[in-house]
Amino acid sequence: MIYKAIGLMSGSSLDGLDIAYAHFQETGGKWSFEIKYADCFSYPDDWINQLSQATALPAVDYHLLHTSYGHYTGELVNRFIDKHDLHHKVDLVSSHGHTTFHIPSRKMTAQLGDGAAIAAVTGLPVISDLRAMDIALGGQGAPIVPIGEKLLLPEFDLLLNLGGIANISAKSGGDYVAFDICSANRILNMLSGQQGVPFDEDGLMAASGKANEALLYELGRLEYYKLPYPKSLANAFGVEMVYPLIINYGLETPDALRTYVEHIVDQIRLAIVNLMPKAEGHQSPAEGQRLLVTGGGAKNKFVISRLQQVLEEPGIKVVVPEDNLINFKEAVIMGLMGVLRWREENNTLASVTGAKRNSIGGAIWMGAEA
């Protein structure tokens, strides 16, 4: 059977809502997929402001935003369906939502975007709250994409997503482990904003700068990096801790960007060093391993070139795929997670999150009468 699903992803970089329509098929326990259409609907300034300030809102205003963002998301899905003539061709919509609060130590996570509102606007079955069950079972609720990487991209040993937050997955003993590494695009974009541009295209500004060794040292000593995995980051780590630390150094923007690029690359290298001895079939740092890099940061040529340089010695090959997979891997996997939820199959891996067990996560909202 072919499942025709729309996956929705809104990342911490606030660049917009990623929407991917893909076909998924399971044959003999193996999954295949085909991305049919994918778009990113950029957020207007008003929505950027609302989403970025959501955690400071009073409770009633926060819930009103949750509802209104759900209706807005549903309208974008309808626009996507109209654009690609997908009427009566979509089985379900699976929405990640936009993460605001994420406090796994207290068994709580929150994503804006009311699933009921999306279902009401689209008239389609909608799966939302994909992290909640794992959190309730004592897991980190993140990263949640490794289930899709395991089922859809088994040929890669390591998978790195460079979004607002950088996270990595690796095969380990027949299963997967994964964790958030550090803040990434969110910080780079905030620094670029000082020059009146939304992002540092191709990393040209960073490439022209010089790394500040004192700041690099201080960034590397942040407590989060000492924690063992499973572990995950909230957006507040970058916005409230990392960014102010960089600003306090008073660097010119190119130097600040270069310093933070070096920090990202170094933390990725350290994460891989930590993971590789445990990677499946390898007893030591593994030459010939392949690292798939996706997310907006995969288009930053300077970041990728630095990553290739630091991973050359361990013999790890950096693979950057075609654009649809670079930009929409997480949205596609949200679609798969919705399909698995619909089939009542596990869609979250305890080996990744540290939960008590694998789980079937997501609330289902029926958008049409029975």
CSV table of C-alpha atoms in Angstrom, one decimal:
chain,number,residue,atom,x,y,z
A,1,MET,CA,0.0,0.0,0.0
A,2,ILE,CA,1.2,3.5,-0.8
A,3,TYR,CA,0.6,6.2,1.8
A,4,LYS,CA,0.4,9.7,0.5
A,5,ALA,CA,1.3,12.1,3.3
A,6,ILE,CA,2.1,15.7,3.9
A,7,GLY,CA,4.8,16.4,6.5
A,8,LEU,CA,5.2,19.8,8.2
A,9,MET,CA,8.2,21.1,10.0
A,10,SER,CA,8.9,24.5,11.5
A,11,GLY,CA,12.5,24.8,12.8
A,12,SER,CA,14.1,27.0,15.4
A,13,SER,CA,15.8,29.1,12.7
A,14,LEU,CA,12.4,30.6,11.9
A,15,ASP,CA,12.9,30.7,8.2
A,16,GLY,CA,9.5,29.3,7.5
A,17,LEU,CA,7.2,26.3,7.4
A,18,ASP,CA,8.6,23.4,5.4
A,19,ILE,CA,5.9,21.3,3.7
A,20,ALA,CA,6.7,18.1,1.9
A,21,TYR,CA,4.3,15.7,0.1
A,22,ALA,CA,5.7,12.3,-0.3
A,23,HIS,CA,4.6,8.7,-1.1
A,24,PHE,CA,5.7,6.0,1.4
A,25,GLN,CA,5.6,2.3,0.8
A,26,GLU,CA,6.5,-0.7,3.0
A,27,THR,CA,7.4,-4.0,1.3
A,28,GLY,CA,8.7,-6.9,3.2
A,29,GLY,CA,9.6,-4.8,6.2
A,30,LYS,CA,11.6,-2.3,4.0
A,31,TRP,CA,10.4,1.3,3.4
A,32,SER,CA,10.8,3.4,0.3
A,33,PHE,CA,9.8,6.9,-0.4
A,34,GLU,CA,9.5,9.5,-3.1
A,35,ILE,CA,9.3,13.2,-2.6
A,36,LYS,CA,6.6,14.5,-5.0
A,37,TYR,CA,6.5,18.2,-4.0
A,38,ALA,CA,8.1,20.3,-1.4
A,39,ASP,CA,8.0,24.0,-0.5
A,40,CYS,CA,9.1,26.4,2.2
A,41,PHE,CA,6.6,29.1,3.0
A,42,SER,CA,8.6,31.9,4.5
A,43,TYR,CA,7.2,33.5,7.6
A,44,PRO,CA,6.2,37.2,7.4
A,45,ASP,CA,7.8,39.5,10.0
A,46,ASP,CA,4.7,39.4,12.1
A,47,TRP,CA,4.8,35.6,12.5
A,48,ILE,CA,8.6,35.6,13.1
A,49,ASN,CA,8.0,38.1,16.0
A,50,GLN,CA,5.1,36.1,17.4
A,51,LEU,CA,6.9,32.8,17.3
A,52,SER,CA,10.2,34.1,18.7
A,53,GLN,CA,8.5,35.8,21.6
A,54,ALA,CA,6.0,33.0,22.4
A,55,THR,CA,7.7,31.9,25.6
A,56,ALA,CA,7.3,35.3,27.2
A,57,LEU,CA,3.5,35.4,26.7
A,58,PRO,CA,0.9,35.1,29.5
A,59,ALA,CA,-0.8,31.7,29.5
A,60,VAL,CA,-4.0,32.8,27.8
A,61,ASP,CA,-2.1,34.6,25.1
A,62,TYR,CA,0.1,31.6,24.5
A,63,HIS,CA,-2.8,29.3,24.0
A,64,LEU,CA,-4.5,31.8,21.7
A,65,LEU,CA,-1.2,31.8,19.7
A,66,HIS,CA,-1.3,28.0,19.7
A,67,THR,CA,-4.7,28.1,18.1
A,68,SER,CA,-4.1,30.9,15.6
A,69,TYR,CA,-0.8,29.3,14.5
A,70,GLY,CA,-2.7,26.0,13.9
A,71,HIS,CA,-5.3,27.8,11.7
A,72,TYR,CA,-2.4,29.6,9.9
A,73,THR,CA,-0.6,26.3,9.3
A,74,GLY,CA,-3.8,24.8,7.9
A,75,GLU,CA,-4.2,27.7,5.5
A,76,LEU,CA,-0.6,27.2,4.3
A,77,VAL,CA,-1.3,23.5,3.8
A,78,ASN,CA,-4.4,24.4,1.7
A,79,ARG,CA,-2.3,26.8,-0.3
A,80,PHE,CA,0.2,24.0,-0.9
A,81,ILE,CA,-2.5,21.6,-2.0
A,82,ASP,CA,-4.0,24.2,-4.4
A,83,LYS,CA,-0.6,25.0,-5.9
A,84,HIS,CA,0.2,21.3,-6.7
A,85,ASP,CA,-3.4,20.2,-7.4
A,86,LEU,CA,-3.4,17.6,-4.6
A,87,HIS,CA,-7.1,17.7,-3.9
A,88,HIS,CA,-8.3,14.2,-2.9
A,89,LYS,CA,-4.7,12.9,-3.2
A,90,VAL,CA,-3.6,13.3,0.5
A,91,ASP,CA,-4.2,10.6,3.0
A,92,LEU,CA,-3.0,12.5,6.1
A,93,VAL,CA,-1.1,15.5,7.4
A,94,SER,CA,1.6,15.1,10.1
A,95,SER,CA,2.7,18.3,11.8
A,96,HIS,CA,5.7,18.7,14.1
A,97,GLY,CA,4.6,22.2,15.2
A,98,HIS,CA,6.9,25.0,16.3
A,99,THR,CA,8.8,24.1,19.5
A,100,THR,CA,8.6,26.7,22.3
A,101,PHE,CA,9.2,25.1,25.7
A,102,HIS,CA,11.2,21.9,25.9
A,103,ILE,CA,12.0,20.7,29.5
A,104,PRO,CA,12.4,16.9,29.4
A,105,SER,CA,13.8,16.9,32.9
A,106,ARG,CA,10.3,17.7,34.0
A,107,LYS,CA,8.6,15.6,31.4
A,108,MET,CA,7.3,18.5,29.4
A,109,THR,CA,7.6,19.7,25.8
A,110,ALA,CA,5.4,22.1,23.9
A,111,GLN,CA,5.0,22.8,20.2
A,112,LEU,CA,2.7,25.6,18.8
A,113,GLY,CA,0.2,24.6,16.2
A,114,ASP,CA,-3.1,23.1,17.3
A,115,GLY,CA,-3.6,19.9,15.4
A,116,ALA,CA,-7.4,20.2,15.7
A,117,ALA,CA,-7.2,23.6,14.0
A,118,ILE,CA,-5.1,22.2,11.2
A,119,ALA,CA,-7.7,19.4,10.7
A,120,ALA,CA,-10.6,21.8,10.8
A,121,VAL,CA,-9.1,24.1,8.2
A,122,THR,CA,-7.9,21.3,5.8
A,123,GLY,CA,-10.6,18.7,6.3
A,124,LEU,CA,-7.9,16.1,6.5
A,125,PRO,CA,-6.7,13.7,9.2
A,126,VAL,CA,-3.9,15.4,11.1
A,127,ILE,CA,-1.3,13.9,13.5
A,128,SER,CA,0.3,16.3,15.9
A,129,ASP,CA,2.1,16.3,19.3
A,130,LEU,CA,4.7,13.8,18.0
A,131,ARG,CA,7.1,14.3,20.9
A,132,ALA,CA,4.6,14.1,23.8
A,133,MET,CA,4.5,10.3,24.4
A,134,ASP,CA,8.3,9.9,24.5
A,135,ILE,CA,8.6,12.8,27.0
A,136,ALA,CA,5.9,11.2,29.2
A,137,LEU,CA,7.9,8.0,29.2
A,138,GLY,CA,11.0,9.8,30.5
A,139,GLY,CA,12.7,10.4,27.2
A,140,GLN,CA,14.2,13.5,25.8
A,141,GLY,CA,11.6,13.8,23.1
A,142,ALA,CA,14.4,14.6,20.7
A,143,PRO,CA,15.9,14.0,18.3
A,144,ILE,CA,12.8,12.2,16.8
A,145,VAL,CA,13.9,12.0,13.2
A,146,PRO,CA,16.2,8.9,13.6
A,147,ILE,CA,13.2,6.6,13.1
A,148,GLY,CA,12.9,8.0,9.6
A,149,GLU,CA,16.7,7.8,9.1
A,150,LYS,CA,16.6,4.2,10.1
A,151,LEU,CA,13.7,3.2,7.8
A,152,LEU,CA,14.3,5.5,4.8
A,153,LEU,CA,18.1,6.1,4.7
A,154,PRO,CA,19.8,3.0,6.1
A,155,GLU,CA,22.8,3.3,3.7
A,156,PHE,CA,24.3,6.1,5.8
A,157,ASP,CA,26.4,5.5,8.9
A,158,LEU,CA,26.0,9.0,10.3
A,159,LEU,CA,23.4,11.6,9.7
A,160,LEU,CA,23.8,15.3,10.5
A,161,ASN,CA,21.1,17.9,10.4
A,162,LEU,CA,22.3,21.5,10.3
A,163,GLY,CA,19.1,23.4,11.2
A,164,GLY,CA,18.6,26.0,13.9
A,165,ILE,CA,20.1,23.3,16.1
A,166,ALA,CA,22.6,20.7,14.9
A,167,ASN,CA,21.9,17.1,15.7
A,168,ILE,CA,23.4,13.8,14.8
A,169,SER,CA,22.4,10.2,14.5
A,170,ALA,CA,24.5,7.0,14.2
A,171,LYS,CA,24.0,3.3,13.9
A,172,SER,CA,24.8,1.5,17.2
A,173,GLY,CA,24.4,-2.2,17.8
A,174,GLY,CA,21.7,-2.5,15.2
A,175,ASP,CA,19.7,0.5,16.4
A,176,TYR,CA,20.3,4.2,16.4
A,177,VAL,CA,21.6,6.7,18.9
A,178,ALA,CA,21.2,10.5,18.4
A,179,PHE,CA,21.5,13.8,20.2
A,180,ASP,CA,21.5,17.5,19.8
A,181,ILE,CA,25.0,18.8,19.3
A,182,CYS,CA,24.8,22.6,19.5
A,183,SER,CA,22.9,25.6,18.3
A,184,ALA,CA,23.7,26.2,14.7
A,185,ASN,CA,21.8,28.3,12.1
A,186,ARG,CA,19.8,30.1,14.7
A,187,ILE,CA,23.0,31.8,16.0
A,188,LEU,CA,24.5,32.3,12.6
A,189,ASN,CA,21.4,34.0,11.3
A,190,MET,CA,21.1,36.2,14.4
A,191,LEU,CA,24.7,37.3,13.8
A,192,SER,CA,24.1,37.9,10.1
A,193,GLY,CA,21.1,40.0,11.1
A,194,GLN,CA,23.5,42.6,12.6
A,195,GLN,CA,24.5,43.3,9.0
A,196,GLY,CA,20.9,43.6,7.8
A,197,VAL,CA,20.8,40.3,6.0
A,198,PRO,CA,18.8,37.2,7.1
A,199,PHE,CA,21.7,34.7,6.6
A,200,ASP,CA,25.3,34.6,5.6
A,201,GLU,CA,25.0,33.3,2.0
A,202,ASP,CA,27.5,30.6,1.3
A,203,GLY,CA,29.3,31.6,4.5
A,204,LEU,CA,31.2,34.4,2.7
A,205,MET,CA,31.2,36.7,5.7
A,206,ALA,CA,32.4,34.0,8.0
A,207,ALA,CA,35.1,33.0,5.6
A,208,SER,CA,36.4,36.6,5.6
A,209,GLY,CA,36.6,36.7,9.4
A,210,LYS,CA,39.1,35.5,11.9
A,211,ALA,CA,38.3,33.2,14.8
A,212,ASN,CA,38.6,34.5,18.3
A,213,GLU,CA,40.4,31.9,20.3
A,214,ALA,CA,39.3,33.1,23.7
A,215,LEU,CA,35.7,33.0,22.7
A,216,LEU,CA,36.1,29.6,21.1
A,217,TYR,CA,37.6,28.3,24.4
A,218,GLU,CA,34.7,29.8,26.4
A,219,LEU,CA,32.0,28.4,24.1
A,220,GLY,CA,33.6,25.0,24.3
A,221,ARG,CA,33.4,25.0,28.1
A,222,LEU,CA,29.6,25.3,28.3
A,223,GLU,CA,28.1,22.7,30.6
A,224,TYR,CA,25.9,21.1,28.0
A,225,TYR,CA,28.8,19.7,26.0
A,226,LYS,CA,30.0,17.7,29.1
A,227,LEU,CA,26.7,15.8,29.4
A,228,PRO,CA,26.4,12.3,28.1
A,229,TYR,CA,23.7,11.4,25.5
A,230,PRO,CA,20.8,11.0,25.2
A,231,LYS,CA,20.4,14.8,25.5
A,232,SER,CA,18.6,17.6,23.7
A,233,LEU,CA,18.6,21.3,23.5
A,234,ALA,CA,15.8,23.9,23.8
A,235,ASN,CA,16.0,27.1,21.6
A,236,ALA,CA,16.7,29.1,24.8
A,237,PHE,CA,20.2,27.5,25.0
A,238,GLY,CA,21.3,29.4,21.9
A,239,VAL,CA,19.2,32.6,22.3
A,240,GLU,CA,19.7,33.2,26.0
A,241,MET,CA,23.1,31.7,26.6
A,242,VAL,CA,25.3,31.3,23.5
A,243,TYR,CA,24.3,34.5,21.6
A,244,PRO,CA,24.8,36.9,24.6
A,245,LEU,CA,28.2,35.3,25.2
A,246,ILE,CA,29.3,36.0,21.7
A,247,ILE,CA,27.9,39.6,21.8
A,248,ASN,CA,29.8,40.3,25.0
A,249,TYR,CA,33.1,39.9,23.1
A,250,GLY,CA,32.2,42.9,20.9
A,251,LEU,CA,33.6,41.3,17.7
A,252,GLU,CA,33.0,42.5,14.2
A,253,THR,CA,30.3,40.4,12.5
A,254,PRO,CA,32.6,38.4,10.2
A,255,ASP,CA,34.9,37.5,13.2
A,256,ALA,CA,31.9,36.5,15.3
A,257,LEU,CA,30.5,34.4,12.4
A,258,ARG,CA,33.9,32.7,11.8
A,259,THR,CA,34.3,32.0,15.5
A,260,TYR,CA,30.9,30.4,15.7
A,261,VAL,CA,31.4,28.3,12.5
A,262,GLU,CA,34.6,27.0,14.0
A,263,HIS,CA,32.7,26.2,17.2
A,264,ILE,CA,29.9,24.3,15.3
A,265,VAL,CA,32.5,22.3,13.3
A,266,ASP,CA,34.5,21.4,16.3
A,267,GLN,CA,31.5,20.3,18.3
A,268,ILE,CA,30.4,18.1,15.3
A,269,ARG,CA,33.9,16.6,15.2
A,270,LEU,CA,33.8,15.8,18.9
A,271,ALA,CA,30.4,14.3,18.6
A,272,ILE,CA,31.5,12.0,15.9
A,273,VAL,CA,34.6,11.0,17.8
A,274,ASN,CA,32.3,10.2,20.7
A,275,LEU,CA,30.0,8.1,18.5
A,276,MET,CA,32.3,6.3,16.1
A,277,PRO,CA,33.8,3.7,18.4
A,278,LYS,CA,30.2,2.6,19.1
A,279,ALA,CA,29.1,2.7,15.4
A,280,GLU,CA,27.8,-0.6,14.0
A,281,GLY,CA,30.6,-2.9,12.8
A,282,HIS,CA,33.4,-0.6,13.8
A,283,GLN,CA,35.6,-0.9,16.8
A,284,SER,CA,37.6,2.3,16.3
A,285,PRO,CA,37.1,5.6,14.5
A,286,ALA,CA,35.9,4.4,11.1
A,287,GLU,CA,37.5,5.2,7.9
A,288,GLY,CA,35.1,5.0,5.0
A,289,GLN,CA,32.1,6.0,7.0
A,290,ARG,CA,29.6,8.3,5.2
A,291,LEU,CA,28.1,11.3,6.8
A,292,LEU,CA,24.8,12.6,5.3
A,293,VAL,CA,24.4,16.4,5.9
A,294,THR,CA,21.0,18.0,5.5
A,295,GLY,CA,19.2,21.1,6.7
A,296,GLY,CA,19.8,24.8,5.7
A,297,GLY,CA,23.4,24.7,6.9
A,298,ALA,CA,24.2,22.1,4.3
A,299,LYS,CA,23.9,24.9,1.8
A,300,ASN,CA,26.5,27.0,3.6
A,301,LYS,CA,29.6,26.2,1.5
A,302,PHE,CA,32.1,27.5,4.0
A,303,VAL,CA,30.6,25.3,6.8
A,304,ILE,CA,30.7,22.3,4.6
A,305,SER,CA,34.3,23.0,3.5
A,306,ARG,CA,35.5,23.3,7.1
A,307,LEU,CA,33.6,20.1,8.0
A,308,GLN,CA,35.2,18.2,5.1
A,309,GLN,CA,38.6,19.5,6.3
A,310,VAL,CA,38.2,18.4,9.9
A,311,LEU,CA,36.8,15.0,9.0
A,312,GLU,CA,39.4,14.2,6.4
A,313,GLU,CA,41.8,12.7,8.9
A,314,PRO,CA,39.3,10.3,10.4
A,315,GLY,CA,38.5,9.3,6.8
A,316,ILE,CA,34.8,10.2,7.0
A,317,LYS,CA,33.2,11.2,3.7
A,318,VAL,CA,30.8,14.2,3.8
A,319,VAL,CA,27.7,13.7,1.5
A,320,VAL,CA,25.4,16.6,0.7
A,321,PRO,CA,22.4,15.3,-1.2
A,322,GLU,CA,20.1,17.0,-3.8
A,323,ASP,CA,18.1,20.0,-2.8
A,324,ASN,CA,14.8,18.4,-1.9
A,325,LEU,CA,16.4,16.1,0.7
A,326,ILE,CA,18.8,18.9,2.0
A,327,ASN,CA,15.9,21.2,2.7
A,328,PHE,CA,13.0,18.9,3.5
A,329,LYS,CA,14.4,15.7,5.1
A,330,GLU,CA,12.8,16.5,8.4
A,331,ALA,CA,9.4,17.4,6.9
A,332,VAL,CA,9.5,14.1,4.9
A,333,ILE,CA,10.2,12.2,8.1
A,334,MET,CA,7.4,14.0,9.9
A,335,GLY,CA,5.2,12.5,7.1
A,336,LEU,CA,6.5,9.1,7.8
A,337,MET,CA,6.0,9.4,11.5
A,338,GLY,CA,2.4,10.3,10.8
A,339,VAL,CA,2.1,7.2,8.6
A,340,LEU,CA,3.5,5.0,11.4
A,341,ARG,CA,1.2,6.5,13.9
A,342,TRP,CA,-1.7,5.8,11.6
A,343,ARG,CA,-0.6,2.2,11.3
A,344,GLU,CA,-0.2,2.1,15.1
A,345,GLU,CA,3.5,1.3,14.9
A,346,ASN,CA,6.4,2.6,16.9
A,347,ASN,CA,7.6,6.0,15.6
A,348,THR,CA,10.0,7.0,18.4
A,349,LEU,CA,13.2,5.2,19.3
A,350,ALA,CA,14.0,4.8,23.0
A,351,SER,CA,17.7,4.1,22.1
A,352,VAL,CA,17.8,7.7,20.9
A,353,THR,CA,15.8,9.5,23.5
A,354,GLY,CA,16.4,7.5,26.7
A,355,ALA,CA,12.7,6.7,27.2
A,356,LYS,CA,11.5,3.6,29.0
A,357,ARG,CA,10.5,2.0,25.7
A,358,ASN,CA,9.9,2.7,22.1
A,359,SER,CA,6.5,4.4,21.6
A,360,ILE,CA,3.7,5.3,19.2
A,361,GLY,CA,3.5,9.1,19.5
A,362,GLY,CA,1.0,11.6,18.2
A,363,ALA,CA,-2.5,12.7,18.6
A,364,ILE,CA,-5.0,12.1,15.7
A,365,TRP,CA,-7.5,14.7,14.7
A,366,MET,CA,-10.1,13.8,12.1
A,367,GLY,CA,-10.8,16.7,9.8
A,368,ALA,CA,-14.0,15.2,8.2
A,369,GLU,CA,-17.1,13.5,9.4
A,370,ALA,CA,-17.1,9.7,9.6
